mmCIF file with all atom_site columns, C-alpha atoms in Angstrom:
data_model
loop_
_atom_site.group_PDB
_atom_site.id
_atom_site.type_symbol
_atom_site.label_atom_id
_atom_site.label_alt_id
_atom_site.label_comp_id
_atom_site.label_asym_id
_atom_site.label_entity_id
_atom_site.label_seq_id
_atom_site.pdbx_PDB_ins_code
_atom_site.Cartn_x
_atom_site.Cartn_y
_atom_site.Cartn_z
_atom_site.occupancy
_atom_site.B_iso_or_equiv
_atom_site.pdbx_formal_charge
_atom_site.auth_seq_id
_atom_site.auth_comp_id
_atom_site.auth_asym_id
_atom_site.auth_atom_id
_atom_site.pdbx_PDB_model_num
ATOM 1   C CA . UNK A 1 1   ? 132.506 -70.758 107.290 1.00 74.00 ? 1   UNK A CA 1
ATOM 2   C CA . UNK A 1 2   ? 133.913 -69.669 104.131 1.00 85.00 ? 2   UNK A CA 1
ATOM 3   C CA . UNK A 1 3   ? 133.810 -72.327 101.104 1.00 86.00 ? 3   UNK A CA 1
ATOM 4   C CA . UNK A 1 4   ? 137.655 -72.443 101.057 1.00 88.00 ? 4   UNK A CA 1
ATOM 5   C CA . UNK A 1 5   ? 137.643 -73.412 104.390 1.00 90.00 ? 5   UNK A CA 1
ATOM 6   C CA . UNK A 1 6   ? 134.572 -75.748 104.227 1.00 90.00 ? 6   UNK A CA 1
ATOM 7   C CA . UNK A 1 7   ? 136.233 -77.448 101.374 1.00 94.00 ? 7   UNK A CA 1
ATOM 8   C CA . UNK A 1 8   ? 140.141 -77.972 103.423 1.00 94.00 ? 8   UNK A CA 1
ATOM 9   C CA . UNK A 1 9   ? 137.880 -79.553 106.454 1.00 95.00 ? 9   UNK A CA 1
ATOM 10  C CA . UNK A 1 10  ? 136.001 -81.751 104.277 1.00 96.00 ? 10  UNK A CA 1
ATOM 11  C CA . UNK A 1 11  ? 139.463 -82.794 102.302 1.00 97.00 ? 11  UNK A CA 1
ATOM 12  C CA . UNK A 1 12  ? 141.125 -82.950 105.444 1.00 96.00 ? 12  UNK A CA 1
ATOM 13  C CA . UNK A 1 13  ? 138.032 -85.463 107.199 1.00 97.00 ? 13  UNK A CA 1
ATOM 14  C CA . UNK A 1 14  ? 138.175 -87.821 104.058 1.00 97.00 ? 14  UNK A CA 1
ATOM 15  C CA . UNK A 1 15  ? 142.297 -87.993 104.336 1.00 97.00 ? 15  UNK A CA 1
ATOM 16  C CA . UNK A 1 16  ? 143.049 -86.526 101.090 1.00 97.00 ? 16  UNK A CA 1
ATOM 17  C CA . UNK A 1 17  ? 146.369 -84.483 100.614 1.00 97.00 ? 17  UNK A CA 1
ATOM 18  C CA . UNK A 1 18  ? 145.503 -80.885 98.864  1.00 96.00 ? 18  UNK A CA 1
ATOM 19  C CA . UNK A 1 19  ? 147.512 -78.035 98.055  1.00 95.00 ? 19  UNK A CA 1
ATOM 20  C CA . UNK A 1 20  ? 146.030 -74.517 98.521  1.00 92.00 ? 20  UNK A CA 1
ATOM 21  C CA . UNK A 1 21  ? 147.450 -71.720 96.565  1.00 86.00 ? 21  UNK A CA 1
ATOM 22  C CA . UNK A 1 22  ? 147.209 -68.179 96.615  1.00 86.00 ? 22  UNK A CA 1
ATOM 23  C CA . UNK A 1 23  ? 147.010 -65.924 93.774  1.00 81.00 ? 23  UNK A CA 1
ATOM 24  C CA . UNK A 1 24  ? 146.475 -62.446 92.421  1.00 77.00 ? 24  UNK A CA 1
ATOM 25  C CA . UNK A 1 25  ? 142.722 -61.569 91.737  1.00 83.00 ? 25  UNK A CA 1
ATOM 26  C CA . UNK A 1 26  ? 141.740 -63.400 88.625  1.00 82.00 ? 26  UNK A CA 1
ATOM 27  C CA . UNK A 1 27  ? 138.114 -63.712 86.949  1.00 81.00 ? 27  UNK A CA 1
ATOM 28  C CA . UNK A 1 28  ? 138.502 -66.268 84.238  1.00 80.00 ? 28  UNK A CA 1
ATOM 29  C CA . UNK A 1 29  ? 139.947 -69.625 84.068  1.00 78.00 ? 29  UNK A CA 1
ATOM 30  C CA . UNK A 1 30  ? 142.343 -68.616 81.529  1.00 76.00 ? 30  UNK A CA 1
ATOM 31  C CA . UNK A 1 31  ? 144.026 -65.840 83.700  1.00 81.00 ? 31  UNK A CA 1
ATOM 32  C CA . UNK A 1 32  ? 144.008 -68.190 86.758  1.00 82.00 ? 32  UNK A CA 1
ATOM 33  C CA . UNK A 1 33  ? 145.758 -70.866 84.843  1.00 79.00 ? 33  UNK A CA 1
ATOM 34  C CA . UNK A 1 34  ? 148.538 -67.903 84.158  1.00 76.00 ? 34  UNK A CA 1
ATOM 35  C CA . UNK A 1 35  ? 148.838 -66.731 87.232  1.00 78.00 ? 35  UNK A CA 1
ATOM 36  C CA . UNK A 1 36  ? 149.338 -69.971 88.514  1.00 78.00 ? 36  UNK A CA 1
ATOM 37  C CA . UNK A 1 37  ? 151.719 -71.160 85.967  1.00 75.00 ? 37  UNK A CA 1
ATOM 38  C CA . UNK A 1 38  ? 149.403 -74.445 85.184  1.00 79.00 ? 38  UNK A CA 1
ATOM 39  C CA . UNK A 1 39  ? 148.316 -75.791 81.702  1.00 75.00 ? 39  UNK A CA 1
ATOM 40  C CA . UNK A 1 40  ? 145.087 -74.774 81.080  1.00 75.00 ? 40  UNK A CA 1
ATOM 41  C CA . UNK A 1 41  ? 144.109 -77.879 80.411  1.00 81.00 ? 41  UNK A CA 1
ATOM 42  C CA . UNK A 1 42  ? 144.831 -78.951 84.169  1.00 83.00 ? 42  UNK A CA 1
ATOM 43  C CA . UNK A 1 43  ? 142.298 -76.277 85.510  1.00 86.00 ? 43  UNK A CA 1
ATOM 44  C CA . UNK A 1 44  ? 139.144 -77.452 85.949  1.00 92.00 ? 44  UNK A CA 1
ATOM 45  C CA . UNK A 1 45  ? 136.646 -74.543 85.033  1.00 92.00 ? 45  UNK A CA 1
ATOM 46  C CA . UNK A 1 46  ? 132.920 -75.027 86.476  1.00 95.00 ? 46  UNK A CA 1
ATOM 47  C CA . UNK A 1 47  ? 130.133 -74.166 84.201  1.00 96.00 ? 47  UNK A CA 1
ATOM 48  C CA . UNK A 1 48  ? 126.798 -73.914 85.907  1.00 97.00 ? 48  UNK A CA 1
ATOM 49  C CA . UNK A 1 49  ? 123.638 -75.305 83.307  1.00 98.00 ? 49  UNK A CA 1
ATOM 50  C CA . UNK A 1 50  ? 119.959 -75.053 84.013  1.00 97.00 ? 50  UNK A CA 1
ATOM 51  C CA . UNK A 1 51  ? 118.782 -78.748 82.268  1.00 97.00 ? 51  UNK A CA 1
ATOM 52  C CA . UNK A 1 52  ? 115.310 -79.437 82.406  1.00 97.00 ? 52  UNK A CA 1
ATOM 53  C CA . UNK A 1 53  ? 114.740 -76.405 85.311  1.00 95.00 ? 53  UNK A CA 1
ATOM 54  C CA . UNK A 1 54  ? 117.510 -78.055 87.314  1.00 96.00 ? 54  UNK A CA 1
ATOM 55  C CA . UNK A 1 55  ? 120.849 -76.762 88.040  1.00 97.00 ? 55  UNK A CA 1
ATOM 56  C CA . UNK A 1 56  ? 123.795 -78.968 87.234  1.00 97.00 ? 56  UNK A CA 1
ATOM 57  C CA . UNK A 1 57  ? 127.364 -78.165 87.392  1.00 98.00 ? 57  UNK A CA 1
ATOM 58  C CA . UNK A 1 58  ? 129.862 -79.241 84.378  1.00 98.00 ? 58  UNK A CA 1
ATOM 59  C CA . UNK A 1 59  ? 133.672 -79.174 84.995  1.00 97.00 ? 59  UNK A CA 1
ATOM 60  C CA . UNK A 1 60  ? 136.031 -79.020 82.131  1.00 95.00 ? 60  UNK A CA 1
ATOM 61  C CA . UNK A 1 61  ? 139.493 -77.753 81.262  1.00 92.00 ? 61  UNK A CA 1
ATOM 62  C CA . UNK A 1 62  ? 139.931 -73.966 81.116  1.00 89.00 ? 62  UNK A CA 1
ATOM 63  C CA . UNK A 1 63  ? 140.407 -74.068 77.386  1.00 90.00 ? 63  UNK A CA 1
ATOM 64  C CA . UNK A 1 64  ? 137.482 -75.965 76.500  1.00 93.00 ? 64  UNK A CA 1
ATOM 65  C CA . UNK A 1 65  ? 133.897 -74.839 75.874  1.00 94.00 ? 65  UNK A CA 1
ATOM 66  C CA . UNK A 1 66  ? 130.749 -76.512 76.332  1.00 96.00 ? 66  UNK A CA 1
ATOM 67  C CA . UNK A 1 67  ? 128.556 -77.647 73.819  1.00 96.00 ? 67  UNK A CA 1
ATOM 68  C CA . UNK A 1 68  ? 125.138 -77.423 74.937  1.00 96.00 ? 68  UNK A CA 1
ATOM 69  C CA . UNK A 1 69  ? 123.718 -80.721 72.366  1.00 96.00 ? 69  UNK A CA 1
ATOM 70  C CA . UNK A 1 70  ? 126.388 -83.001 74.115  1.00 96.00 ? 70  UNK A CA 1
ATOM 71  C CA . UNK A 1 71  ? 125.734 -82.022 77.509  1.00 96.00 ? 71  UNK A CA 1
ATOM 72  C CA . UNK A 1 72  ? 121.730 -82.466 76.640  1.00 96.00 ? 72  UNK A CA 1
ATOM 73  C CA . UNK A 1 73  ? 122.667 -85.990 75.681  1.00 96.00 ? 73  UNK A CA 1
ATOM 74  C CA . UNK A 1 74  ? 125.002 -86.811 78.911  1.00 95.00 ? 74  UNK A CA 1
ATOM 75  C CA . UNK A 1 75  ? 122.398 -85.221 81.374  1.00 95.00 ? 75  UNK A CA 1
ATOM 76  C CA . UNK A 1 76  ? 119.784 -86.737 79.232  1.00 95.00 ? 76  UNK A CA 1
ATOM 77  C CA . UNK A 1 77  ? 117.410 -83.207 79.107  1.00 96.00 ? 77  UNK A CA 1
ATOM 78  C CA . UNK A 1 78  ? 115.140 -82.040 76.722  1.00 96.00 ? 78  UNK A CA 1
ATOM 79  C CA . UNK A 1 79  ? 116.408 -78.393 77.369  1.00 96.00 ? 79  UNK A CA 1
ATOM 80  C CA . UNK A 1 80  ? 120.017 -77.334 78.563  1.00 97.00 ? 80  UNK A CA 1
ATOM 81  C CA . UNK A 1 81  ? 120.861 -73.564 78.419  1.00 97.00 ? 81  UNK A CA 1
ATOM 82  C CA . UNK A 1 82  ? 124.212 -71.876 80.229  1.00 96.00 ? 82  UNK A CA 1
ATOM 83  C CA . UNK A 1 83  ? 122.850 -70.536 84.220  1.00 97.00 ? 83  UNK A CA 1
ATOM 84  C CA . UNK A 1 84  ? 122.666 -66.731 84.630  1.00 95.00 ? 84  UNK A CA 1
ATOM 85  C CA . UNK A 1 85  ? 124.530 -66.037 88.074  1.00 93.00 ? 85  UNK A CA 1
ATOM 86  C CA . UNK A 1 86  ? 121.242 -65.042 89.330  1.00 93.00 ? 86  UNK A CA 1
ATOM 87  C CA . UNK A 1 87  ? 120.054 -68.366 89.269  1.00 94.00 ? 87  UNK A CA 1
ATOM 88  C CA . UNK A 1 88  ? 122.967 -70.276 90.990  1.00 95.00 ? 88  UNK A CA 1
ATOM 89  C CA . UNK A 1 89  ? 124.216 -67.662 93.524  1.00 93.00 ? 89  UNK A CA 1
ATOM 90  C CA . UNK A 1 90  ? 121.998 -69.062 96.168  1.00 93.00 ? 90  UNK A CA 1
ATOM 91  C CA . UNK A 1 91  ? 123.094 -71.952 95.885  1.00 95.00 ? 91  UNK A CA 1
ATOM 92  C CA . UNK A 1 92  ? 126.428 -71.716 96.806  1.00 95.00 ? 92  UNK A CA 1
ATOM 93  C CA . UNK A 1 93  ? 126.086 -69.104 99.289  1.00 94.00 ? 93  UNK A CA 1
ATOM 94  C CA . UNK A 1 94  ? 129.604 -69.172 100.835 1.00 93.00 ? 94  UNK A CA 1
ATOM 95  C CA . UNK A 1 95  ? 130.941 -68.994 97.557  1.00 93.00 ? 95  UNK A CA 1
ATOM 96  C CA . UNK A 1 96  ? 132.284 -65.434 95.679  1.00 91.00 ? 96  UNK A CA 1
ATOM 97  C CA . UNK A 1 97  ? 130.008 -65.741 92.582  1.00 87.00 ? 97  UNK A CA 1
ATOM 98  C CA . UNK A 1 98  ? 131.738 -67.614 89.968  1.00 88.00 ? 98  UNK A CA 1
ATOM 99  C CA . UNK A 1 99  ? 134.362 -69.272 91.779  1.00 91.00 ? 99  UNK A CA 1
ATOM 100 C CA . UNK A 1 100 ? 132.854 -72.162 93.017  1.00 94.00 ? 100 UNK A CA 1
ATOM 101 C CA . UNK A 1 101 ? 134.766 -75.360 93.422  1.00 96.00 ? 101 UNK A CA 1
ATOM 102 C CA . UNK A 1 102 ? 133.690 -78.678 91.019  1.00 97.00 ? 102 UNK A CA 1
ATOM 103 C CA . UNK A 1 103 ? 132.295 -79.843 94.559  1.00 97.00 ? 103 UNK A CA 1
ATOM 104 C CA . UNK A 1 104 ? 128.391 -79.747 93.679  1.00 96.00 ? 104 UNK A CA 1
ATOM 105 C CA . UNK A 1 105 ? 127.863 -83.102 95.918  1.00 95.00 ? 105 UNK A CA 1
ATOM 106 C CA . UNK A 1 106 ? 128.459 -80.611 98.791  1.00 94.00 ? 106 UNK A CA 1
ATOM 107 C CA . UNK A 1 107 ? 125.627 -78.445 97.772  1.00 95.00 ? 107 UNK A CA 1
ATOM 108 C CA . UNK A 1 108 ? 123.048 -80.873 96.113  1.00 96.00 ? 108 UNK A CA 1
ATOM 109 C CA . UNK A 1 109 ? 124.182 -79.986 92.591  1.00 97.00 ? 109 UNK A CA 1
ATOM 110 C CA . UNK A 1 110 ? 125.113 -82.960 90.110  1.00 97.00 ? 110 UNK A CA 1
ATOM 111 C CA . UNK A 1 111 ? 128.560 -82.495 89.196  1.00 98.00 ? 111 UNK A CA 1
ATOM 112 C CA . UNK A 1 112 ? 129.527 -84.206 85.177  1.00 97.00 ? 112 UNK A CA 1
ATOM 113 C CA . UNK A 1 113 ? 133.284 -83.530 84.067  1.00 97.00 ? 113 UNK A CA 1
ATOM 114 C CA . UNK A 1 114 ? 134.448 -84.044 80.807  1.00 96.00 ? 114 UNK A CA 1
ATOM 115 C CA . UNK A 1 115 ? 136.272 -86.963 80.016  1.00 95.00 ? 115 UNK A CA 1
ATOM 116 C CA . UNK A 1 116 ? 139.434 -84.684 79.155  1.00 93.00 ? 116 UNK A CA 1
ATOM 117 C CA . UNK A 1 117 ? 139.770 -83.453 82.589  1.00 91.00 ? 117 UNK A CA 1
ATOM 118 C CA . UNK A 1 118 ? 139.357 -86.751 84.281  1.00 90.00 ? 118 UNK A CA 1
ATOM 119 C CA . UNK A 1 119 ? 142.796 -87.888 82.000  1.00 89.00 ? 119 UNK A CA 1
ATOM 120 C CA . UNK A 1 120 ? 145.087 -85.910 84.028  1.00 83.00 ? 120 UNK A CA 1
ATOM 121 C CA . UNK A 1 121 ? 146.486 -87.288 87.052  1.00 91.00 ? 121 UNK A CA 1
ATOM 122 C CA . UNK A 1 122 ? 145.995 -83.540 89.024  1.00 92.00 ? 122 UNK A CA 1
ATOM 123 C CA . UNK A 1 123 ? 143.332 -81.204 88.898  1.00 92.00 ? 123 UNK A CA 1
ATOM 124 C CA . UNK A 1 124 ? 143.636 -77.427 90.117  1.00 92.00 ? 124 UNK A CA 1
ATOM 125 C CA . UNK A 1 125 ? 140.147 -75.700 90.505  1.00 93.00 ? 125 UNK A CA 1
ATOM 126 C CA . UNK A 1 126 ? 138.981 -72.232 92.368  1.00 92.00 ? 126 UNK A CA 1
ATOM 127 C CA . UNK A 1 127 ? 138.103 -72.978 95.926  1.00 92.00 ? 127 UNK A CA 1
ATOM 128 C CA . UNK A 1 128 ? 135.072 -70.531 96.316  1.00 92.00 ? 128 UNK A CA 1
ATOM 129 C CA . UNK A 1 129 ? 137.487 -66.884 96.102  1.00 91.00 ? 129 UNK A CA 1
ATOM 130 C CA . UNK A 1 130 ? 138.879 -65.335 93.062  1.00 89.00 ? 130 UNK A CA 1
ATOM 131 C CA . UNK A 1 131 ? 142.180 -65.828 94.773  1.00 91.00 ? 131 UNK A CA 1
ATOM 132 C CA . UNK A 1 132 ? 142.237 -69.331 96.043  1.00 89.00 ? 132 UNK A CA 1
ATOM 133 C CA . UNK A 1 133 ? 142.404 -72.624 94.263  1.00 91.00 ? 133 UNK A CA 1
ATOM 134 C CA . UNK A 1 134 ? 143.275 -76.088 95.344  1.00 94.00 ? 134 UNK A CA 1
ATOM 135 C CA . UNK A 1 135 ? 145.218 -78.712 93.455  1.00 94.00 ? 135 UNK A CA 1
ATOM 136 C CA . UNK A 1 136 ? 144.457 -82.570 94.434  1.00 96.00 ? 136 UNK A CA 1
ATOM 137 C CA . UNK A 1 137 ? 145.071 -85.762 92.772  1.00 96.00 ? 137 UNK A CA 1
ATOM 138 C CA . UNK A 1 138 ? 142.021 -86.555 89.808  1.00 96.00 ? 138 UNK A CA 1
ATOM 139 C CA . UNK A 1 139 ? 141.042 -90.374 91.615  1.00 97.00 ? 139 UNK A CA 1
ATOM 140 C CA . UNK A 1 140 ? 140.370 -88.474 95.170  1.00 97.00 ? 140 UNK A CA 1
ATOM 141 C CA . UNK A 1 141 ? 138.411 -85.680 93.628  1.00 97.00 ? 141 UNK A CA 1
ATOM 142 C CA . UNK A 1 142 ? 136.669 -88.632 91.473  1.00 96.00 ? 142 UNK A CA 1
ATOM 143 C CA . UNK A 1 143 ? 136.195 -90.611 94.674  1.00 97.00 ? 143 UNK A CA 1
ATOM 144 C CA . UNK A 1 144 ? 134.761 -87.637 96.757  1.00 97.00 ? 144 UNK A CA 1
ATOM 145 C CA . UNK A 1 145 ? 132.673 -86.472 94.105  1.00 97.00 ? 145 UNK A CA 1
ATOM 146 C CA . UNK A 1 146 ? 131.654 -89.266 92.356  1.00 97.00 ? 146 UNK A CA 1
ATOM 147 C CA . UNK A 1 147 ? 130.898 -87.425 89.128  1.00 97.00 ? 147 UNK A CA 1
ATOM 148 C CA . UNK A 1 148 ? 129.146 -88.594 85.622  1.00 96.00 ? 148 UNK A CA 1
ATOM 149 C CA . UNK A 1 149 ? 132.215 -88.372 83.263  1.00 96.00 ? 149 UNK A CA 1
ATOM 150 C CA . UNK A 1 150 ? 131.331 -87.806 79.644  1.00 96.00 ? 150 UNK A CA 1
ATOM 151 C CA . UNK A 1 151 ? 132.205 -86.355 76.434  1.00 95.00 ? 151 UNK A CA 1
ATOM 152 C CA . UNK A 1 152 ? 130.674 -82.296 76.511  1.00 95.00 ? 152 UNK A CA 1
ATOM 153 C CA . UNK A 1 153 ? 133.253 -80.171 75.664  1.00 94.00 ? 153 UNK A CA 1
ATOM 154 C CA . UNK A 1 154 ? 135.020 -78.610 72.317  1.00 88.00 ? 154 UNK A CA 1
ATOM 155 C CA . UNK A 1 155 ? 138.408 -78.626 72.812  1.00 80.00 ? 155 UNK A CA 1
ATOM 156 C CA . UNK A 1 156 ? 140.550 -76.159 70.825  1.00 66.00 ? 156 UNK A CA 1
#
């Protein structure tokens, strides 16, 4: 089963309303936001990090950038760095590399959400491919994923 079908099934099973949108091939969060005509701050991008030798998933608004120092504090880790694709690709076998949805809970990866993203009523995120996104309420997302929310991004 593909990540998008698995995620759609998970959302339906949990009675969560959502919308799937197909768009032209796009690799960066800003390209996706432009293709879908949504503000970048509403698009949740996923950044994978290695914190003290363990994978962690960070979800933040598309225009923002991860502050490694702030992420280390939030993750209570002494060493945090951006993960390389070959370090996390196997953890998401049903996803195209770099298109993971911010549902680390489905992959046994802890999820951390930047507080700016938690302020949105609705979020949009990649659904496991570079051509599909899902839009849903942030409240439903938070209920299902139960991420730790904190301040780890530079906004600009």
